[in-house]
PDB file of C-alpha atoms in Angstrom:
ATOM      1  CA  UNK A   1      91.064 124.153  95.666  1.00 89.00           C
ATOM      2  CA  UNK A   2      91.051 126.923  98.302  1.00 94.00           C
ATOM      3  CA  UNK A   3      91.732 130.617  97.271  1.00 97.00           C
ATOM      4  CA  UNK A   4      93.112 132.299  99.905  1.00 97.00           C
ATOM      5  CA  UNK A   5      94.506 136.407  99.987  1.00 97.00           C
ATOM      6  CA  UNK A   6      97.781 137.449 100.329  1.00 97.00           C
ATOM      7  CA  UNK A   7      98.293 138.545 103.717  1.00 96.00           C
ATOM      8  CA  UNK A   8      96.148 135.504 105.105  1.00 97.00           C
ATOM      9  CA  UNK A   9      98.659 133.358 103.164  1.00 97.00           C
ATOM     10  CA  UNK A  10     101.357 134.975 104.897  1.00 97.00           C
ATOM     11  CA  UNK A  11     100.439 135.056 108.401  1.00 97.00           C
ATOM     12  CA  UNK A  12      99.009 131.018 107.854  1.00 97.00           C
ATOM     13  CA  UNK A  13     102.109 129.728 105.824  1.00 97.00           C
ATOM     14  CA  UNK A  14     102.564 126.498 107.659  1.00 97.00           C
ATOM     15  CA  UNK A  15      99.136 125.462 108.295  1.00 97.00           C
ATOM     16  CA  UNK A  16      98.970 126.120 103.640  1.00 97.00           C
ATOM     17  CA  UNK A  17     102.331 124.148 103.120  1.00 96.00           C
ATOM     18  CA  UNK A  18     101.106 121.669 104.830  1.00 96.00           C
ATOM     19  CA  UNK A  19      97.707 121.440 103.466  1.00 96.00           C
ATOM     20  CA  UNK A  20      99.331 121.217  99.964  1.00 94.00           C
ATOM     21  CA  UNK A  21     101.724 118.419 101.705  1.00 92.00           C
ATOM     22  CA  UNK A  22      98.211 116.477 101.792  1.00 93.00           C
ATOM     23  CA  UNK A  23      97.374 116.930  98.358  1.00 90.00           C
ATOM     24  CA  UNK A  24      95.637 120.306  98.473  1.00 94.00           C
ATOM     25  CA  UNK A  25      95.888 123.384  95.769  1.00 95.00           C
ATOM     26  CA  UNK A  26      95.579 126.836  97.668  1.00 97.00           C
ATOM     27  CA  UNK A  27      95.626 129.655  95.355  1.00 98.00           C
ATOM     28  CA  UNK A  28      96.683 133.246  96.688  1.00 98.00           C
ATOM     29  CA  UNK A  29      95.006 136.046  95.345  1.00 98.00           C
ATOM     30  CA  UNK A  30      95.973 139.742  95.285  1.00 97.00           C
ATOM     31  CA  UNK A  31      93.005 142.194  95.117  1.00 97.00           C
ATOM     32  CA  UNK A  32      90.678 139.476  94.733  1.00 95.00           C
ATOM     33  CA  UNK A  33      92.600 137.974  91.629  1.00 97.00           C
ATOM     34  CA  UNK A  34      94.590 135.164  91.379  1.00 97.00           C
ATOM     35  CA  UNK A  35      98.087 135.734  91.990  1.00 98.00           C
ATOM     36  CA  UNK A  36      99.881 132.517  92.624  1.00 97.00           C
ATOM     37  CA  UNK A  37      99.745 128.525  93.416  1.00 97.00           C
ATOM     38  CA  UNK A  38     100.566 126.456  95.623  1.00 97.00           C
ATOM     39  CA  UNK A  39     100.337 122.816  94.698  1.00 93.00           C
ATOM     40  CA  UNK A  40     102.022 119.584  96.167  1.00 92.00           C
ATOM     41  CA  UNK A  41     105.465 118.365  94.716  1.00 88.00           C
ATOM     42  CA  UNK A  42     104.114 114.912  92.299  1.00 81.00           C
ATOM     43  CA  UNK A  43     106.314 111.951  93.208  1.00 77.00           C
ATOM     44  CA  UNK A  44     107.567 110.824  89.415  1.00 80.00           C
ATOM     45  CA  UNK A  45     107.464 107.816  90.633  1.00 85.00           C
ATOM     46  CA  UNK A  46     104.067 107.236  91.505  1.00 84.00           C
ATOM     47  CA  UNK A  47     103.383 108.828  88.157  1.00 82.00           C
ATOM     48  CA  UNK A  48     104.998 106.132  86.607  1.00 88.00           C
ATOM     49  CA  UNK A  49     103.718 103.725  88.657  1.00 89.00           C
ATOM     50  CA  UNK A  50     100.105 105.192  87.485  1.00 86.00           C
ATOM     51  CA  UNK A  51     100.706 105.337  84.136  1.00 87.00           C
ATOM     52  CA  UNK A  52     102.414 101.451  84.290  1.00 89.00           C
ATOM     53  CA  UNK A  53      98.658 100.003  85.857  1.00 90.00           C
ATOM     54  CA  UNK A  54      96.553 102.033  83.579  1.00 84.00           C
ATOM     55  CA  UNK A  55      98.171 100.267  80.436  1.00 85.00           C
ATOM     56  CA  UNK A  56      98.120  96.873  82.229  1.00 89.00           C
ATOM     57  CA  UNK A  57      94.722  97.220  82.929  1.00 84.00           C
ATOM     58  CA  UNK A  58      94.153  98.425  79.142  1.00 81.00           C
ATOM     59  CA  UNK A  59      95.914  94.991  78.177  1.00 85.00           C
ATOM     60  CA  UNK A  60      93.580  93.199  80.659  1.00 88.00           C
ATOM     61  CA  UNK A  61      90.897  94.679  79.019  1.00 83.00           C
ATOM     62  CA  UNK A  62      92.032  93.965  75.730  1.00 83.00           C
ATOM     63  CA  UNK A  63      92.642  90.159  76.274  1.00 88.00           C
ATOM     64  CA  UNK A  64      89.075  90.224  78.221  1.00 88.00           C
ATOM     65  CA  UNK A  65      87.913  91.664  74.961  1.00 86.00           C
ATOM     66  CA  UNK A  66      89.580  89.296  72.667  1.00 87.00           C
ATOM     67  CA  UNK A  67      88.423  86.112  74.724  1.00 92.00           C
ATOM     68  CA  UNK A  68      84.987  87.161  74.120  1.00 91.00           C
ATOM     69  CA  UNK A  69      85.578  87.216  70.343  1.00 91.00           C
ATOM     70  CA  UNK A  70      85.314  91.205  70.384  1.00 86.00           C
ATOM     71  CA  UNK A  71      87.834  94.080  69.022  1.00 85.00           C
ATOM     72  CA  UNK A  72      88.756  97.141  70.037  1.00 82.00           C
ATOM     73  CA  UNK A  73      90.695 100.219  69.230  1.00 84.00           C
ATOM     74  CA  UNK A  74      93.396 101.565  71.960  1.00 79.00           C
ATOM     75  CA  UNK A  75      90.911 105.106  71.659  1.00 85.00           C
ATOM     76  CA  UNK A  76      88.304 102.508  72.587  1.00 84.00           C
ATOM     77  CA  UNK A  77      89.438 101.187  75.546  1.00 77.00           C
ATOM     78  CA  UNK A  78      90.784 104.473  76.741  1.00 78.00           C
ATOM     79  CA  UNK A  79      87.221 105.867  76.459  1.00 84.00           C
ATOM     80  CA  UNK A  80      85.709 103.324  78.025  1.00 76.00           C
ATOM     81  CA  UNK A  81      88.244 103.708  80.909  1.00 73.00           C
ATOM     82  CA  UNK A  82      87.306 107.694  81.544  1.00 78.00           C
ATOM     83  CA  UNK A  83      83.527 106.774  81.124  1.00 78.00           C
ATOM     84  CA  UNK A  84      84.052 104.263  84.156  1.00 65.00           C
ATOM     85  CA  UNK A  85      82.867 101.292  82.395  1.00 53.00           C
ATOM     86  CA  UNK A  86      85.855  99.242  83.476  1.00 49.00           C
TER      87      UNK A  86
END
C-alpha cells in the first residue's frame, strides 16, 4: 500500500488509477494524514468463485479426514486452512 500526498496524486492520476487497476491500494494523504483511498473495483464474481473453492477444498479435506478415520469441526478445518497446513 503506497501513501502518496495530495498534489502528487493529482498531477500522477493515471499512472495511480492504473496502479490500483493492478491490484494496488494508494492512499492520499493531506498534511501528512490520511485523507482518502484508492483501491481496485473486486470482481463479485471472482469473489464467489473464491469463496465456492475454499468450501470445496474444506469438503476435500473433510472426506480426506473421514477416510482416515479422523473428525473434525468446520472451525477446525478453517484453522487449519489460515495456518497453511492444507
Amino acid at each position: 500500500m503506497r501513501h502518496v500526498p495530495v498534489a502528487i496524486f493529482k498531477d500522477k492520476v493515471s499512472e495511480f488509477i492504473a496502479a490500483a487497476e493492478q491490484g494496488d491500494e494508494i492512499v492520499i494523504t493531506r498534511h501528512g494524514k490520511a485523507a482518502a483511498k484508492l483501491v481496485p473495483i473486486i470482481d463479485q464474481d471472482e469473489v464467489e468463485e473464491r469463496g465456492r473453492k475454499a468450501w470445496e477444498a474444506l469438503a476435500q479435506l473433510r472426506e480426506e479426514l473421514r477416510a482416515e478415520g479422523k473428525t473434525a469441526t468446520i472451525e477446525e478445518m478453517i484453522a487449519w486452512k489460515n495456518e497453511g497446513r492444507r
